[in-house]
Amino acid sequence: MKIIINDNELQVKEGKTILEAALEAGIKIPTLCYHKELAPYGACRLCVVEIAGGARPSLQASCLYKVSEGLVIKTDSERVRRARKIVIELLLALSPDSDKLKTLAKEYGAENTRLKPKNKGNCILCGLCARVCSEIVGMSAVNFSHRGIERKIRTPFDKINDSCIGCGACAYLCPTGAIKIEQA
């Protein structure tokens, strides 16, 4: 099927997401919660793109939005850049020490965030750790708990449990360094 990304017509396979189609075409879209081996989750919202059509173009998470015939997408419009800047500011409040976020902040002009850091241990709740543990390792040693502003990643009952095999996949994929491997 044919889609248009940034005025370039592309031929893509049905079932692909916009992010997958863009990456295959060499078009860079920033993400923090996406990994090609894991189910898309859409938590970080950095991958927003502008979809043309209807009365007003909409912003959508490219990691979740499936391509369709004739879809017209802009990955770097002014509206997209403004949305990403706001998302980066919000994420910097959760993880002010993240090198990846600092690099993105510089690229999008968000170095001077208006928000005060929350000092919650640098976790941005992207879910990569929980998803890799469940989907790849098959263990579910860490997962989300609570809701809203109390939401966090933790082990069951905040205790070391037998389901953790110490593989380090969670720490390896963590984009902010919030998860650290302790040596015994």
Coordinates of C-alpha atoms in Angstrom, one line a residue:
M1 CA 0.0 0.0 0.0
K2 CA 1.1 3.6 -0.6
I3 CA 1.5 6.2 2.1
I4 CA 3.2 9.6 2.2
I5 CA 5.7 10.5 4.9
N6 CA 7.2 14.0 4.8
D7 CA 6.1 14.4 1.1
N8 CA 7.8 11.1 0.2
E9 CA 5.6 8.4 -1.3
L10 CA 6.4 5.0 0.2
Q11 CA 5.2 1.5 -0.6
V12 CA 4.7 -0.4 2.7
K13 CA 3.2 -3.7 3.8
E14 CA -0.2 -3.8 5.4
G15 CA -0.1 -4.3 9.2
K16 CA 3.0 -2.1 9.8
T17 CA 2.9 0.8 12.2
I18 CA 3.9 4.3 11.0
L19 CA 7.0 4.0 13.1
E20 CA 8.0 0.7 11.5
A21 CA 7.4 2.1 8.0
A22 CA 9.4 5.3 8.8
L23 CA 12.3 3.3 10.3
E24 CA 12.4 1.1 7.2
A25 CA 12.6 4.2 5.0
G26 CA 15.4 5.7 7.1
I27 CA 13.2 8.4 8.7
K28 CA 14.2 9.1 12.3
I29 CA 11.4 9.3 14.8
P30 CA 12.5 9.6 18.5
T31 CA 11.2 7.0 21.0
L32 CA 12.0 5.9 24.5
C33 CA 9.5 3.1 25.1
Y34 CA 9.8 1.3 21.7
H35 CA 11.8 -1.8 21.0
K36 CA 11.4 -3.8 17.8
E37 CA 11.2 -7.1 19.7
L38 CA 8.5 -6.0 22.1
A39 CA 4.8 -5.2 21.6
P40 CA 4.3 -1.5 21.1
Y41 CA 3.1 0.3 24.2
G42 CA 2.9 4.1 23.4
A43 CA 3.9 5.2 26.9
C44 CA 6.5 7.9 26.2
R45 CA 4.6 9.7 23.4
L46 CA 7.8 11.0 21.8
C47 CA 7.0 9.2 18.6
V48 CA 4.0 11.5 17.9
V49 CA 3.4 12.3 14.2
E50 CA 0.8 14.4 12.5
I51 CA -1.8 12.6 10.4
A52 CA -3.5 14.7 7.7
G53 CA -7.1 14.3 7.0
G54 CA -10.5 15.2 8.4
A55 CA -11.3 18.7 9.6
R56 CA -8.0 19.0 11.6
P57 CA -4.8 16.9 11.4
S58 CA -4.3 14.8 14.5
L59 CA -1.3 13.8 16.5
Q60 CA -0.9 10.1 17.0
A61 CA 1.7 7.8 18.5
S62 CA 3.5 6.3 15.5
C63 CA 4.4 3.2 17.4
L64 CA 0.7 2.2 17.7
Y65 CA -0.9 3.7 14.6
K66 CA -1.2 1.2 11.7
V67 CA -0.7 2.4 8.2
S68 CA -3.5 2.5 5.7
E69 CA -3.8 3.2 2.0
G70 CA -3.1 6.9 1.2
L71 CA -2.2 7.9 4.7
V72 CA -0.4 11.3 4.8
I73 CA 2.1 11.8 7.7
K74 CA 4.4 14.5 8.8
T75 CA 7.1 13.5 11.3
D76 CA 8.7 16.9 11.9
S77 CA 6.1 19.6 11.5
E78 CA 6.1 22.6 13.9
R79 CA 3.1 21.1 15.7
V80 CA 4.9 17.7 16.1
R81 CA 8.1 19.5 17.4
R82 CA 6.1 21.5 19.9
A83 CA 4.3 18.4 21.2
R84 CA 7.7 16.5 21.5
K85 CA 9.2 19.5 23.3
I86 CA 6.4 19.4 25.9
V87 CA 6.7 15.6 26.3
I88 CA 10.5 16.0 26.8
E89 CA 10.0 18.6 29.5
L90 CA 7.5 16.3 31.3
L91 CA 9.9 13.4 31.1
L92 CA 12.9 15.5 32.2
A93 CA 10.9 16.3 35.4
L94 CA 10.9 12.6 36.1
S95 CA 14.4 11.9 35.0
P96 CA 16.6 15.0 35.0
D97 CA 19.8 12.9 34.9
S98 CA 19.0 10.9 31.8
D99 CA 21.7 11.4 29.1
K100 CA 19.2 10.3 26.4
L101 CA 16.6 12.9 27.6
K102 CA 19.3 15.6 27.8
T103 CA 20.3 14.9 24.2
L104 CA 16.6 15.0 23.0
A105 CA 16.1 18.2 25.1
K106 CA 19.0 19.9 23.3
E107 CA 17.6 18.8 19.9
Y108 CA 14.1 20.1 20.6
G109 CA 15.1 23.2 22.6
A110 CA 13.8 21.9 25.9
E111 CA 16.9 22.2 28.0
N112 CA 15.3 24.8 30.4
T113 CA 12.3 22.9 31.5
R114 CA 9.6 24.9 33.3
L115 CA 8.8 21.9 35.5
K116 CA 10.6 21.0 38.8
P117 CA 12.2 17.6 38.9
K118 CA 10.1 15.0 40.8
N119 CA 13.1 13.0 42.0
K120 CA 11.4 9.7 41.7
G121 CA 14.5 7.7 40.8
N122 CA 14.7 8.6 37.1
C123 CA 11.9 6.1 36.0
I124 CA 9.8 7.6 33.2
L125 CA 7.3 4.6 33.3
C126 CA 8.1 3.5 29.7
G127 CA 7.4 -0.1 30.7
L128 CA 10.4 -1.5 28.8
C129 CA 11.7 -3.3 31.8
A130 CA 8.3 -5.0 32.6
R131 CA 7.7 -5.9 29.0
V132 CA 11.1 -7.4 28.3
C133 CA 10.8 -9.4 31.5
S134 CA 7.4 -10.7 30.6
E135 CA 7.6 -11.0 26.8
I136 CA 11.2 -12.1 26.2
V137 CA 12.4 -13.5 29.5
G138 CA 9.0 -15.0 30.4
M139 CA 9.2 -14.1 34.1
S140 CA 7.3 -11.0 35.1
A141 CA 9.7 -10.2 38.0
V142 CA 8.9 -6.5 37.7
N143 CA 5.7 -4.8 36.8
F144 CA 3.6 -1.7 37.3
S145 CA 1.8 -1.0 40.5
H146 CA -0.7 1.6 41.6
R147 CA -2.4 4.2 39.3
G148 CA -2.1 7.8 38.4
I149 CA 0.7 9.8 40.1
E150 CA 1.4 6.9 42.4
R151 CA 2.2 4.5 39.5
K152 CA 5.6 2.9 39.6
I153 CA 7.6 -0.1 38.6
R154 CA 8.3 -2.6 41.3
T155 CA 8.8 -6.2 42.2
P156 CA 5.8 -8.0 43.8
F157 CA 5.4 -6.7 47.4
D158 CA 8.6 -4.7 47.0
K159 CA 10.6 -7.8 47.8
I160 CA 13.3 -9.7 45.9
N161 CA 11.5 -12.7 44.5
D162 CA 12.4 -16.0 42.9
S163 CA 11.1 -15.1 39.5
C164 CA 14.0 -12.7 38.9
I165 CA 16.8 -14.7 37.3
G166 CA 19.3 -11.8 37.3
C167 CA 19.6 -11.6 33.5
G168 CA 19.8 -7.8 33.5
A169 CA 17.5 -7.4 30.5
C170 CA 15.5 -4.8 32.4
A171 CA 18.5 -2.7 33.2
Y172 CA 19.9 -3.1 29.7
L173 CA 16.8 -1.7 28.0
C174 CA 16.1 1.1 30.6
P175 CA 16.5 4.3 28.7
T176 CA 17.2 6.4 31.7
G177 CA 19.4 4.2 33.8
A178 CA 16.7 4.0 36.6
I179 CA 17.3 0.2 36.9
K180 CA 20.7 -0.8 38.1
I181 CA 22.1 -4.3 38.5
E182 CA 23.5 -4.9 42.0
Q183 CA 26.5 -7.2 42.3
A184 CA 26.2 -9.7 45.1

